[in-house]
XYZ file of C-alpha atoms in Angstrom:
409
model
C 0.390 -12.655 13.327
C 3.768 -14.308 13.534
C 6.786 -12.536 15.036
C 10.494 -13.207 14.775
C 11.570 -16.058 17.006
C 8.015 -17.311 17.443
C 7.198 -20.918 16.439
C 5.520 -21.037 13.029
C 2.738 -23.610 12.985
C 4.637 -26.317 14.777
C 7.987 -25.491 13.181
C 10.786 -23.840 15.149
C 12.108 -20.788 13.329
C 15.424 -19.355 14.417
C 16.035 -15.615 14.538
C 18.898 -16.016 12.084
C 16.645 -17.743 9.549
C 13.920 -15.155 9.913
C 16.423 -12.330 9.531
C 18.008 -13.846 6.416
C 14.626 -14.539 4.828
C 13.346 -11.061 5.638
C 16.481 -9.456 4.205
C 16.165 -11.461 1.008
C 12.492 -10.531 0.759
C 13.368 -6.828 1.059
C 15.870 -7.284 -1.759
C 13.391 -9.061 -4.047
C 10.332 -6.982 -3.184
C 9.039 -5.048 -6.219
C 9.288 -1.239 -6.095
C 11.331 -1.215 -2.876
C 13.191 2.149 -2.776
C 16.268 0.776 -0.966
C 19.547 0.894 -2.959
C 20.068 -2.876 -2.851
C 16.608 -3.543 -4.234
C 17.094 -0.970 -6.994
C 20.432 -2.533 -7.981
C 18.785 -5.958 -8.044
C 16.043 -4.744 -10.374
C 18.607 -3.186 -12.725
C 20.629 -6.403 -12.802
C 17.476 -8.438 -13.355
C 16.427 -6.282 -16.302
C 19.930 -6.455 -17.792
C 20.025 -10.260 -17.588
C 16.509 -10.444 -19.019
C 17.563 -8.249 -21.955
C 20.611 -10.440 -22.594
C 18.458 -13.576 -22.604
C 15.857 -12.142 -24.975
C 18.545 -10.825 -27.336
C 20.231 -14.242 -27.381
C 16.940 -16.002 -28.185
C 16.183 -13.567 -31.016
C 19.642 -13.842 -32.551
C 19.637 -17.637 -32.296
C 16.734 -17.756 -34.764
C 18.938 -16.239 -37.504
C 20.050 -19.071 -39.808
C 23.108 -17.193 -41.101
C 24.901 -17.258 -37.730
C 28.118 -19.244 -37.597
C 28.379 -22.318 -35.284
C 30.733 -20.587 -32.772
C 28.257 -17.730 -32.381
C 25.439 -20.211 -31.836
C 27.407 -21.883 -29.063
C 27.873 -18.551 -27.311
C 24.189 -17.682 -27.629
C 23.092 -21.077 -26.295
C 25.438 -20.634 -23.366
C 23.941 -17.227 -22.668
C 20.413 -18.667 -22.776
C 21.304 -21.421 -20.334
C 23.048 -18.955 -18.063
C 19.945 -16.754 -17.985
C 17.734 -19.812 -17.414
C 19.826 -20.906 -14.429
C 19.695 -17.375 -13.046
C 15.886 -17.409 -13.260
C 15.857 -20.853 -11.639
C 17.814 -19.534 -8.634
C 15.535 -16.502 -8.502
C 12.421 -18.686 -8.585
C 13.674 -20.819 -5.688
C 14.573 -17.682 -3.717
C 11.152 -16.095 -4.262
C 9.472 -19.360 -3.330
C 11.469 -19.429 -0.101
C 10.617 -15.860 0.922
C 6.921 -16.197 0.044
C 5.903 -16.426 3.754
C 7.246 -12.864 4.175
C 4.543 -11.461 1.891
C 2.232 -9.235 3.988
C -0.980 -10.895 2.817
C 0.424 -14.333 3.671
C 1.714 -13.534 7.158
C -1.041 -15.584 8.827
C -0.444 -18.693 6.701
C 1.958 -21.532 7.305
C 5.150 -21.426 5.196
C 4.026 -24.385 3.086
C 0.617 -22.907 2.282
C 2.157 -19.471 1.603
C 4.618 -20.975 -0.864
C 1.939 -23.001 -2.616
C -0.248 -19.918 -2.971
C 2.642 -17.896 -4.350
C 3.485 -20.680 -6.822
C -0.115 -20.540 -8.115
C -0.192 -16.742 -8.309
C 0.547 -14.736 -11.459
C 4.169 -13.889 -10.442
C 4.736 -17.527 -9.508
C 3.391 -18.837 -12.818
C 5.481 -16.302 -14.761
C 8.537 -17.426 -12.811
C 7.707 -21.056 -13.635
C 7.436 -20.242 -17.342
C 10.835 -18.556 -17.156
C 12.501 -21.797 -16.035
C 10.654 -24.028 -18.513
C 13.777 -24.341 -20.739
C 15.582 -25.997 -17.805
C 12.629 -28.325 -17.270
C 12.586 -29.152 -20.979
C 16.319 -29.854 -20.864
C 15.719 -32.337 -18.049
C 13.110 -33.959 -20.307
C 15.610 -34.472 -23.124
C 15.222 -31.259 -25.153
C 18.148 -29.114 -26.220
C 18.388 -25.516 -27.356
C 19.256 -25.634 -31.030
C 17.983 -23.506 -33.888
C 14.300 -22.819 -33.402
C 13.830 -25.717 -30.999
C 10.726 -25.585 -28.819
C 12.789 -24.838 -25.715
C 14.464 -21.909 -27.459
C 11.172 -20.477 -28.656
C 9.768 -20.943 -25.161
C 12.387 -18.513 -23.856
C 10.576 -15.690 -25.629
C 8.020 -15.934 -22.831
C 10.643 -14.273 -20.640
C 9.123 -11.052 -21.904
C 6.312 -11.690 -19.403
C 8.772 -10.995 -16.596
C 8.821 -7.361 -17.680
C 5.308 -7.137 -16.277
C 6.696 -7.829 -12.804
C 8.715 -4.614 -13.076
C 5.687 -2.542 -14.106
C 3.649 -1.447 -11.070
C 1.118 0.038 -13.491
C -0.109 -3.493 -14.267
C -1.317 -3.867 -10.702
C -2.790 -0.405 -10.891
C -4.563 -1.312 -14.137
C -6.094 -4.384 -12.505
C -7.394 -2.291 -9.595
C -8.720 0.385 -11.958
C -10.624 -2.205 -13.983
C -12.002 -3.692 -10.777
C -13.043 -0.307 -9.385
C -14.544 0.899 -12.666
C -16.058 -2.394 -13.778
C -19.615 -1.002 -13.840
C -18.953 1.874 -16.295
C -16.515 -0.272 -18.298
C -19.167 -2.962 -18.643
C -21.678 -0.353 -19.787
C -19.292 0.906 -22.473
C -18.605 -2.651 -23.655
C -22.342 -3.327 -23.887
C -22.784 -0.207 -26.027
C -19.844 -1.384 -28.154
C -21.468 -4.799 -28.635
C -24.834 -3.258 -29.532
C -23.281 -0.991 -32.155
C -21.141 -3.840 -33.492
C -24.036 -6.245 -34.001
C -26.447 -3.601 -35.295
C -23.989 -2.282 -37.872
C -22.961 -5.790 -38.964
C -26.601 -6.813 -39.422
C -27.433 -3.629 -41.346
C -24.374 -3.948 -43.594
C -25.149 -7.624 -44.212
C -28.661 -6.773 -45.387
C -27.563 -3.773 -47.477
C -24.418 -5.217 -49.093
C -24.913 -8.978 -49.398
C -26.350 -8.845 -52.918
C -23.636 -6.574 -54.307
C -20.715 -8.077 -52.332
C -21.617 -11.623 -51.343
C -18.015 -12.581 -50.580
C -17.415 -9.658 -48.196
C -20.886 -9.257 -46.638
C -22.610 -12.520 -47.511
C -22.454 -13.788 -43.917
C -22.719 -12.114 -40.539
C -19.169 -13.111 -39.469
C -17.761 -11.374 -42.551
C -19.913 -8.322 -41.898
C -18.808 -8.309 -38.260
C -15.163 -8.131 -39.387
C -15.940 -4.950 -41.326
C -17.934 -3.640 -38.363
C -15.039 -4.198 -35.921
C -12.509 -2.553 -38.229
C -14.801 0.447 -38.710
C -15.981 0.781 -35.109
C -12.413 0.817 -33.778
C -11.525 3.476 -36.407
C -8.768 1.184 -37.744
C -10.015 1.323 -41.325
C -7.991 -1.297 -43.200
C -9.969 -0.643 -46.376
C -10.042 -4.322 -47.364
C -13.848 -4.353 -47.100
C -15.792 -1.252 -48.172
C -19.571 -0.752 -48.506
C -20.659 0.411 -51.953
C -24.403 0.882 -51.606
C -25.856 4.171 -50.276
C -27.424 2.381 -47.294
C -24.143 0.619 -46.492
C -22.208 3.881 -46.625
C -24.701 5.607 -44.331
C -24.344 2.739 -41.857
C -20.541 2.979 -42.134
C -20.569 6.742 -41.541
C -22.728 6.436 -38.438
C -20.566 3.582 -37.189
C -17.356 5.607 -37.560
C -18.821 8.516 -35.595
C -20.127 6.122 -32.951
C -16.713 4.433 -32.725
C -15.011 7.721 -31.905
C -17.596 8.427 -29.197
C -17.297 4.950 -27.655
C -13.490 5.035 -27.590
C -13.527 8.516 -26.076
C -15.948 7.331 -23.407
C -13.759 4.337 -22.559
C -10.674 6.558 -22.436
C -12.406 8.933 -20.043
C -13.468 6.110 -17.726
C -9.969 4.626 -17.583
C -8.266 8.016 -17.201
C -10.514 8.935 -14.277
C -9.911 5.548 -12.664
C -6.134 5.860 -13.069
C -6.137 9.364 -11.578
C -8.136 8.241 -8.547
C -5.976 5.162 -8.021
C -2.772 7.176 -8.292
C -4.035 9.683 -5.730
C -4.856 6.814 -3.388
C -1.425 5.213 -3.877
C 0.347 8.518 -3.305
C -1.703 9.116 -0.158
C -0.729 5.714 1.234
C 2.940 6.232 0.323
C 3.035 9.614 2.043
C 1.146 8.281 5.076
C 3.729 5.527 5.476
C 6.546 8.077 5.333
C 4.836 10.564 7.663
C 4.408 7.997 10.435
C 8.216 7.620 10.543
C 8.766 11.288 11.446
C 8.671 11.795 15.253
C 7.247 15.318 15.055
C 4.082 13.852 13.510
C 3.894 10.792 15.764
C 1.971 12.519 18.574
C -0.700 13.903 16.259
C -4.071 12.214 15.929
C -5.318 10.339 12.903
C -7.557 13.183 11.745
C -4.702 15.670 11.997
C -2.329 13.321 10.200
C -4.776 12.875 7.343
C -4.833 16.642 6.851
C -1.036 16.831 6.826
C -0.621 13.872 4.465
C -2.673 15.637 1.821
C -0.174 18.513 1.798
C 3.137 16.631 1.800
C 4.980 15.374 -1.256
C 7.460 12.499 -1.269
C 10.866 12.968 -2.882
C 13.571 10.301 -3.267
C 17.217 11.386 -3.522
C 20.289 9.190 -4.114
C 23.465 9.726 -2.116
C 25.638 12.835 -2.639
C 22.941 14.921 -4.304
C 22.400 18.592 -3.450
C 18.865 19.187 -2.201
C 19.152 22.924 -1.445
C 21.753 25.510 -2.310
C 22.649 28.606 -0.352
C 20.718 31.552 -1.785
C 17.783 29.509 -3.066
C 14.328 30.900 -2.195
C 12.939 29.634 1.105
C 9.623 28.405 -0.244
C 9.509 24.972 1.424
C 10.767 22.826 4.283
C 11.761 19.170 4.345
C 11.204 16.262 6.746
C 13.591 13.285 6.643
C 11.609 10.069 6.532
C 14.723 7.929 6.207
C 18.304 8.632 5.249
C 20.739 11.376 6.160
C 21.649 14.855 4.930
C 24.619 17.127 5.546
C 24.087 20.825 6.272
C 27.041 22.862 4.987
C 27.064 26.068 7.025
C 28.420 29.399 5.741
C 31.085 29.291 8.476
C 32.564 26.177 6.918
C 31.208 23.717 9.473
C 28.859 20.859 8.758
C 25.932 19.317 10.620
C 24.346 15.973 9.840
C 20.634 15.291 10.227
C 19.125 11.800 10.244
C 15.764 10.056 10.371
C 12.949 12.187 11.769
C 14.796 15.516 11.519
C 13.685 18.417 9.365
C 15.361 21.387 7.696
C 14.570 24.477 5.659
C 12.205 25.810 8.311
C 14.223 28.950 9.160
C 14.140 30.287 5.611
C 10.468 29.409 5.362
C 9.550 31.164 8.626
C 11.735 34.228 7.966
C 10.869 34.276 4.254
C 14.520 34.703 3.389
C 16.881 32.879 0.988
C 18.521 29.671 2.122
C 21.430 30.257 4.490
C 23.143 26.896 3.923
C 23.666 24.205 1.309
C 22.189 20.793 2.095
C 23.134 17.537 0.384
C 22.345 13.885 0.993
C 25.023 11.549 2.351
C 23.000 8.358 1.820
C 19.913 7.513 -0.275
C 17.243 9.619 1.405
C 13.465 9.921 1.371
C 12.206 13.436 2.084
C 8.744 14.863 2.659
C 8.333 18.330 1.175
C 5.968 20.904 2.666
C 5.567 24.127 0.687
C 5.155 27.511 2.342
C 1.500 28.043 1.415
C 0.591 24.604 2.771
C 2.665 25.144 5.924
C 0.847 28.336 6.877
C -2.483 26.695 6.120
C -1.617 23.758 8.391
C -0.226 26.096 11.063
C -3.589 27.841 11.319
C -5.267 24.508 12.132
C -2.486 22.758 14.063
C -0.730 25.239 16.377
C 1.245 22.444 18.055
C 3.016 21.556 14.819
C 3.826 25.156 14.016
C 5.102 25.695 17.571
C 7.384 22.653 17.360
C 8.842 23.875 14.073
C 9.367 27.388 15.441
C 11.045 26.050 18.605
C 13.422 23.946 16.539
C 14.186 26.911 14.292
C 14.896 29.072 17.372
C 17.196 26.426 18.832
C 19.168 26.103 15.593
C 19.414 29.877 15.278
C 20.914 30.100 18.761
C 23.352 27.305 17.990
C 24.483 29.091 14.833
C 25.002 32.322 16.767
C 27.037 30.523 19.402
C 29.076 28.794 16.731
C 29.755 32.097 14.989
C 30.651 33.864 18.240
C 32.962 30.998 19.189
C 34.669 31.246 15.820
C 35.098 34.994 16.194
C 36.740 34.581 19.623
C 39.159 31.998 18.345
């Protein structure tokens, strides 16, 4: 493991360089909840949309020459933007967690050969083609190549990674379903070929033609361009349609179950990462933490958003994983709570409406614990319940002192 300021495989790395590279990595990292990373993703999607729109419009022959010049300029601007992005991502590749033990050169080569790296390379192909003497004009090859920018949308879709893991985890049942699909496909195509080849030699005279009908029928698409006319062919078609519905339903069930399990795992890991940042949980053991993680829910709030209002039911409490909130007291005063603090416990313990309004001052990540889950955890983890009650008692005393001080003044 390499740390900041530590030599990296014979190369001296300054703290300034490491800090700059790490900051840029945080900005470019997919699905990072920080405001800067979110703004970057929005800007990236906007520029991508502009580039794709320009490529599409440039294929219209009726456009006037001035409009074509503007569209070509937009395409080159987007291409240069993707070129800068590609270089930046190549530079920060050593910051990737799974490449932390590799030298910077090897890490960058591996990233360049990965799926995101290859998609980034395709995105800058118009610039490479320009260097080779091509120009963007009409439906030139470089212009058409820009349509591959649509692949970059996949980098903004975390579900693609989830889909890959689901397919990997469920490969045994998926393979079984595909084998059943292949058996039905070949059996129906062979039966239809035998039953229909004399009456429809052009449509069913060969197995490839019969397989086309079998695929269309088995997937329940039903184009109607090829239809069996003999009684035997229609019986085969009817059985194939029923079997197609069953096979598709089976595949849907396998994928849905896999997605649900993967999403539960991802949510568990997300909550675990947030829980470990809260000091009140830090002293608890791994077994205890695992029980708490299953009860907490992660909520992300932008700045200046009201989380709780005075008078709301006290059915939950909140832990601040990162960020800051402002507690607006009934007396008119305010209190700010930062990382590791929690709020909403007094209403939860007393089972009374909220006594104060609470709003975020910065983008904040909160962990929500509902009343039923709190009392269930409290029965197993007295130390946690005691810490919450002590904090609630301390805040109650502070509020009383604040109110008495205001009355005296």
